Tab-separated table of C-alpha atoms in Angstrom:
chain	number	residue	atom	x	y	z
A	1	MET	CA	98.264	123.109	165.738
A	2	THR	CA	97.831	120.131	168.015
A	3	GLN	CA	95.545	120.396	171.050
A	4	PRO	CA	96.986	122.227	174.074
A	5	VAL	CA	97.711	120.047	177.115
A	6	ILE	CA	96.517	121.387	180.475
A	7	VAL	CA	98.633	121.140	183.641
A	8	THR	CA	97.852	122.355	187.146
A	9	ASP	CA	98.857	121.750	190.746
A	10	SER	CA	96.950	119.880	193.444
A	11	THR	CA	95.797	123.049	195.228
A	12	ALA	CA	93.238	123.515	192.417
A	13	ASP	CA	91.178	120.926	194.338
A	14	ILE	CA	89.691	119.489	191.140
A	15	PRO	CA	87.732	116.286	191.886
A	16	GLU	CA	89.671	113.308	190.559
A	17	ASP	CA	86.925	112.174	188.188
A	18	ILE	CA	86.726	115.630	186.582
A	19	ALA	CA	90.522	115.833	186.169
A	20	LYS	CA	90.543	112.412	184.479
A	21	GLN	CA	87.566	113.225	182.279
A	22	HIS	CA	89.320	116.306	180.890
A	23	ASP	CA	92.884	114.875	180.753
A	24	ILE	CA	94.202	117.443	183.233
A	25	HIS	CA	97.716	116.699	184.499
A	26	VAL	CA	97.908	117.439	188.243
A	27	VAL	CA	101.254	117.998	189.970
A	28	PRO	CA	101.020	117.334	193.733
A	29	LEU	CA	102.322	119.646	196.426
A	30	ARG	CA	103.744	118.066	199.578
A	31	LEU	CA	102.530	117.918	203.143
A	32	MET	CA	104.596	117.058	206.212
A	33	PHE	CA	103.119	115.712	209.456
A	34	GLY	CA	106.211	115.538	211.659
A	35	GLU	CA	108.468	112.938	210.044
A	36	ASP	CA	105.784	111.766	207.604
A	37	THR	CA	105.706	113.285	204.123
A	38	PHE	CA	102.718	112.933	201.806
A	39	GLU	CA	101.920	113.997	198.259
A	40	ASP	CA	98.680	115.990	198.236
A	41	GLY	CA	95.868	113.916	196.762
A	42	VAL	CA	98.187	110.999	195.944
A	43	ASP	CA	98.915	109.180	199.194
A	44	ILE	CA	96.738	111.130	201.642
A	45	SER	CA	93.041	111.731	201.121
A	46	ALA	CA	91.093	114.708	202.434
A	47	GLU	CA	89.158	112.418	204.793
A	48	VAL	CA	92.329	111.011	206.380
A	49	PHE	CA	93.976	114.431	206.452
A	50	TYR	CA	91.215	116.226	208.382
A	51	LYS	CA	90.955	113.424	210.947
A	52	ARG	CA	94.693	113.616	211.519
A	53	LEU	CA	94.657	117.433	211.569
A	54	VAL	CA	92.120	117.509	214.412
A	55	GLN	CA	94.065	114.919	216.412
A	56	SER	CA	97.491	116.512	215.905
A	57	ASP	CA	98.986	118.983	218.390
A	58	GLN	CA	101.324	120.300	215.717
A	59	LEU	CA	100.217	122.010	212.520
A	60	PRO	CA	101.505	120.176	209.444
A	61	THR	CA	103.780	122.043	207.064
A	62	THR	CA	103.384	122.286	203.309
A	63	SER	CA	105.838	122.705	200.473
A	64	GLN	CA	105.464	123.591	196.831
A	65	ALA	CA	106.327	121.237	194.013
A	66	SER	CA	109.941	121.770	192.940
A	67	PRO	CA	111.167	122.937	189.522
A	68	ALA	CA	112.424	119.369	189.009
A	69	ASP	CA	108.877	118.043	189.540
A	70	TYR	CA	107.549	120.347	186.828
A	71	MET	CA	110.443	119.645	184.482
A	72	GLN	CA	109.638	115.945	184.688
A	73	VAL	CA	105.926	116.476	183.982
A	74	TYR	CA	106.561	118.909	181.122
A	75	GLN	CA	109.161	116.596	179.563
A	76	GLU	CA	106.828	113.593	179.780
A	77	ILE	CA	104.067	115.566	178.060
A	78	MET	CA	106.404	116.806	175.329
A	79	ASN	CA	107.552	113.221	174.707
A	80	GLU	CA	104.011	111.854	174.622
A	81	TYR	CA	102.424	114.746	172.691
A	82	PRO	CA	105.176	116.169	170.494
A	83	GLY	CA	104.285	119.584	169.117
A	84	SER	CA	101.433	120.172	171.597
A	85	PRO	CA	101.604	123.441	173.544
A	86	ILE	CA	101.258	123.239	177.322
A	87	ILE	CA	99.259	125.626	179.518
A	88	SER	CA	100.186	125.335	183.185
A	89	PHE	CA	97.885	126.933	185.800
A	90	HIS	CA	98.952	127.530	189.398
A	91	ILE	CA	97.846	128.715	192.820
A	92	SER	CA	98.313	132.446	193.365
A	93	SER	CA	101.945	133.535	193.483
A	94	GLY	CA	100.868	135.667	196.440
A	95	LEU	CA	100.161	132.488	198.434
A	96	SER	CA	102.813	130.021	197.265
A	97	GLY	CA	106.055	129.729	195.330
A	98	THR	CA	104.518	127.083	193.052
A	99	TYR	CA	104.092	129.458	190.108
A	100	GLN	CA	107.764	130.387	190.429
A	101	SER	CA	108.777	126.697	190.467
A	102	ALA	CA	106.889	126.117	187.222
A	103	THR	CA	108.460	129.213	185.644
A	104	ILE	CA	111.958	128.050	186.612
A	105	ALA	CA	111.212	124.577	185.244
A	106	LYS	CA	110.267	126.009	181.860
A	107	SER	CA	113.497	128.053	181.716
A	108	MET	CA	115.578	124.946	182.442
A	109	LEU	CA	114.132	122.884	179.592
A	110	GLU	CA	115.998	122.818	176.300
A	111	GLY	CA	114.714	124.101	173.001
A	112	ASP	CA	112.436	126.978	174.078
A	113	PRO	CA	109.399	124.771	174.858
A	114	ASP	CA	105.891	126.017	174.053
A	115	ILE	CA	104.716	126.317	177.666
A	116	THR	CA	102.483	129.095	178.988
A	117	ILE	CA	102.621	129.489	182.788
A	118	VAL	CA	99.537	131.149	184.293
A	119	ASP	CA	99.351	132.722	187.754
A	120	SER	CA	95.715	132.096	188.659
A	121	LYS	CA	95.771	134.689	191.468
A	122	SER	CA	93.411	132.374	193.317
A	123	ALA	CA	93.291	129.163	195.341
A	124	SER	CA	91.355	125.908	195.609
A	125	TYR	CA	88.495	125.523	193.120
A	126	GLY	CA	88.629	129.289	192.682
A	127	PHE	CA	91.138	128.433	189.992
A	128	GLY	CA	90.223	124.774	189.599
A	129	LEU	CA	87.111	125.937	187.743
A	130	LEU	CA	89.368	127.962	185.421
A	131	VAL	CA	91.515	124.905	184.724
A	132	VAL	CA	88.453	122.803	183.850
A	133	HIS	CA	87.181	125.604	181.603
A	134	ALA	CA	90.577	125.695	179.856
A	135	ALA	CA	90.560	121.914	179.336
A	136	ARG	CA	87.128	122.063	177.745
A	137	LEU	CA	88.234	124.815	175.388
A	138	ALA	CA	91.361	122.837	174.491
A	139	ALA	CA	89.179	119.840	173.582
A	140	GLU	CA	87.131	122.156	171.340
A	141	GLY	CA	90.290	123.038	169.408
A	142	LYS	CA	90.826	126.558	170.754
A	143	THR	CA	94.293	128.093	170.566
A	144	VAL	CA	96.440	128.911	173.591
A	145	GLU	CA	95.689	132.620	173.129
A	146	GLU	CA	91.926	131.991	172.932
A	147	ILE	CA	92.014	129.786	176.023
A	148	VAL	CA	94.032	132.234	178.136
A	149	ARG	CA	91.801	135.125	177.074
A	150	SER	CA	88.598	133.217	177.906
A	151	VAL	CA	89.993	132.014	181.242
A	152	GLU	CA	90.823	135.587	182.211
A	153	GLU	CA	87.276	136.664	181.365
A	154	VAL	CA	85.804	133.917	183.578
A	155	ARG	CA	88.247	134.847	186.359
A	156	ARG	CA	86.989	138.439	186.289
A	157	GLN	CA	83.369	137.289	186.507
A	158	ARG	CA	83.892	134.610	189.160
A	159	LYS	CA	82.983	135.421	192.777
A	160	LEU	CA	84.196	133.497	195.799
A	161	TYR	CA	83.973	133.488	199.572
A	162	PHE	CA	85.497	131.250	202.243
A	163	LEU	CA	83.839	130.821	205.626
A	164	VAL	CA	86.269	129.678	208.310
A	165	ASP	CA	84.733	127.771	211.218
A	166	THR	CA	87.535	128.447	213.700
A	167	LEU	CA	90.339	131.011	213.856
A	168	GLU	CA	92.703	128.433	215.367
A	169	TYR	CA	94.362	127.398	212.101
A	170	LEU	CA	94.765	130.917	210.731
A	171	GLN	CA	96.478	131.730	214.036
A	172	LYS	CA	98.688	128.621	214.006
A	173	GLY	CA	99.745	129.458	210.463
A	174	GLY	CA	100.666	133.016	211.451
A	175	ARG	CA	97.851	134.679	209.495
A	176	ILE	CA	96.367	136.346	212.580
A	177	GLY	CA	97.615	137.031	216.108
A	178	LYS	CA	96.952	134.763	219.085
A	179	ALA	CA	94.952	137.404	220.992
A	180	ALA	CA	92.730	138.130	217.973
A	181	ALA	CA	92.097	134.401	217.526
A	182	MET	CA	91.205	133.888	221.197
A	183	ILE	CA	88.807	136.847	221.284
A	184	GLY	CA	87.277	135.863	217.950
A	185	ASN	CA	86.640	132.289	219.077
A	186	LEU	CA	85.161	133.458	222.400
A	187	LEU	CA	82.767	135.800	220.592
A	188	ASN	CA	81.936	133.142	217.957
A	189	ILE	CA	83.279	135.391	215.203
A	190	LYS	CA	83.204	133.819	211.741
A	191	PRO	CA	85.387	135.694	209.269
A	192	ILE	CA	84.249	135.753	205.657
A	193	LEU	CA	87.351	135.621	203.490
A	194	SER	CA	87.933	136.235	199.805
A	195	ILE	CA	90.882	136.689	197.442
A	196	ASP	CA	91.726	140.067	195.935
A	197	GLU	CA	92.883	140.959	192.420
A	198	GLU	CA	96.506	140.323	193.402
A	199	GLY	CA	95.698	136.842	194.668
A	200	ILE	CA	95.969	137.641	198.381
A	201	ILE	CA	93.474	136.357	200.969
A	202	TYR	CA	91.719	139.091	202.927
A	203	ALA	CA	88.863	139.367	205.421
A	204	VAL	CA	85.750	140.770	203.753
A	205	GLU	CA	83.887	141.096	207.028
A	206	LYS	CA	83.390	139.338	210.367
A	207	VAL	CA	80.011	137.997	211.435
A	208	ARG	CA	78.915	136.454	214.737
A	209	GLY	CA	77.655	132.912	214.249
A	210	ARG	CA	77.939	130.506	211.326
A	211	LYS	CA	74.291	130.735	210.284
A	212	LYS	CA	74.432	134.524	210.014
A	213	ALA	CA	77.752	134.329	208.162
A	214	LEU	CA	76.336	131.931	205.556
A	215	ALA	CA	73.299	134.200	205.115
A	216	ARG	CA	75.627	137.166	204.619
A	217	ILE	CA	77.604	135.297	201.963
A	218	LEU	CA	74.389	134.678	200.032
A	219	GLU	CA	73.473	138.379	200.326
A	220	ARG	CA	76.897	139.279	198.959
A	221	PHE	CA	76.445	136.979	195.986
A	222	ARG	CA	73.131	138.634	195.174
A	223	GLU	CA	74.857	142.032	195.326
A	224	ASP	CA	77.878	140.851	193.331
A	225	LEU	CA	75.909	139.248	190.518
A	226	GLY	CA	73.504	142.149	190.041
A	227	GLY	CA	70.522	140.357	188.539
A	228	VAL	CA	72.339	137.459	186.841
A	229	GLN	CA	70.077	134.415	187.125
A	230	ASN	CA	71.913	131.494	185.527
A	231	ILE	CA	75.018	130.537	187.464
A	232	ASN	CA	77.507	127.734	187.887
A	233	VAL	CA	78.440	126.954	191.473
A	234	ALA	CA	81.057	124.936	193.302
A	235	VAL	CA	81.186	124.343	197.038
A	236	GLY	CA	84.430	123.323	198.684
A	237	HIS	CA	84.133	121.491	202.004
A	238	THR	CA	86.472	119.772	204.445
A	239	ALA	CA	85.547	116.131	203.765
A	240	ASP	CA	81.951	116.904	204.782
A	241	PRO	CA	79.757	117.060	201.658
A	242	ALA	CA	76.577	117.327	203.757
A	243	SER	CA	77.718	120.782	204.900
A	244	ALA	CA	77.344	122.022	201.317
A	245	GLU	CA	73.670	121.065	200.990
A	246	PRO	CA	72.131	124.060	202.840
A	247	VAL	CA	74.245	126.430	200.736
A	248	LEU	CA	73.036	124.877	197.485
A	249	GLU	CA	69.431	124.913	198.704
A	250	ASP	CA	69.636	128.617	199.550
A	251	LEU	CA	71.344	129.491	196.279
A	252	SER	CA	68.701	127.603	194.282
A	253	ARG	CA	66.039	129.939	195.694
A	254	ASP	CA	67.703	132.989	194.160
A	255	PHE	CA	69.475	131.579	191.105
A	256	ARG	CA	69.101	128.933	188.435
A	257	LEU	CA	71.967	126.546	189.088
A	258	GLN	CA	73.547	125.059	185.980
A	259	GLU	CA	76.815	123.230	186.643
A	260	VAL	CA	77.136	122.188	190.310
A	261	VAL	CA	80.416	120.840	191.696
A	262	LEU	CA	81.143	119.570	195.199
A	263	THR	CA	84.820	119.259	196.033
A	264	ASN	CA	87.116	118.734	198.985
A	265	ILE	CA	89.285	121.604	200.122
A	266	GLY	CA	92.512	119.626	199.900
A	267	PRO	CA	95.193	119.125	202.547
A	268	VAL	CA	97.471	121.985	201.474
A	269	VAL	CA	94.776	124.683	201.606
A	270	GLY	CA	93.083	122.889	204.522
A	271	THR	CA	96.223	123.186	206.651
A	272	HIS	CA	95.753	126.948	206.729
A	273	VAL	CA	91.960	127.184	207.093
A	274	GLY	CA	91.122	124.119	209.185
A	275	PRO	CA	88.139	121.763	209.413
A	276	GLY	CA	84.620	123.113	209.054
A	277	THR	CA	85.629	125.615	206.388
A	278	LEU	CA	83.246	126.158	203.468
A	279	ALA	CA	84.226	127.818	200.208
A	280	VAL	CA	81.620	128.912	197.660
A	281	PHE	CA	82.585	129.730	194.073
A	282	ILE	CA	80.144	131.215	191.564
A	283	TRP	CA	80.578	132.106	187.922
A	284	PRO	CA	77.994	133.005	185.256
A	285	ALA	CA	76.717	130.079	183.204
């Protein structure tokens, strides 16, 4: 069997150098600012996006990659790597129709192609770390079945929390009501969010003040990991890598950090959570 080829979508928020290093094929989602359309991570960077987001009165809209986009990518891979199976990982089907687009694309290709479509039931580097893990296993010569099984094991062990700095963008995107957002912002409420087993975002708890919320996230990690010492960690930020440093410093007091990744929360996810958001992802080393 030839080595499996790994595909994902841009909401995995995998740093470009890591995607290139592991030959991960990334299909961009789209972002619309009024009349302007951009491909996520291709012709708009996180830095430019967040500046424009803050200045814009209107929330941008996002759209999934189409079945035609995936058909093109899958066909190009099959032409370049004949006989190689493809594993395609996607943002939670509970958050986007991207997984469905990929599934439709596979069904439209001729000859029953060897493509495995995986619903990550997560978002941002919450599944980006799974994609990188899969690519490493593929390079080691593991089979599709071995890769999918190992990825699922890491997914079960991985813990993640998002800290939203303002409720404004959740409200604009229809995730919470206007009154709740106004009261929350007045009281300096910082919701700690996570993603459940079905891939749906939910509020774990609400804490007053960012400093207390970050401290609570670290407490939760200690509870979640139950004595595990060696961990891998990734921190997603909104084009503000300095905001990740205090988190890493605090984590290093309680855990032995092995792999450490800093990544931008990309434009598609960032549209819904807004600037100042921090996401922390931990999985056993």
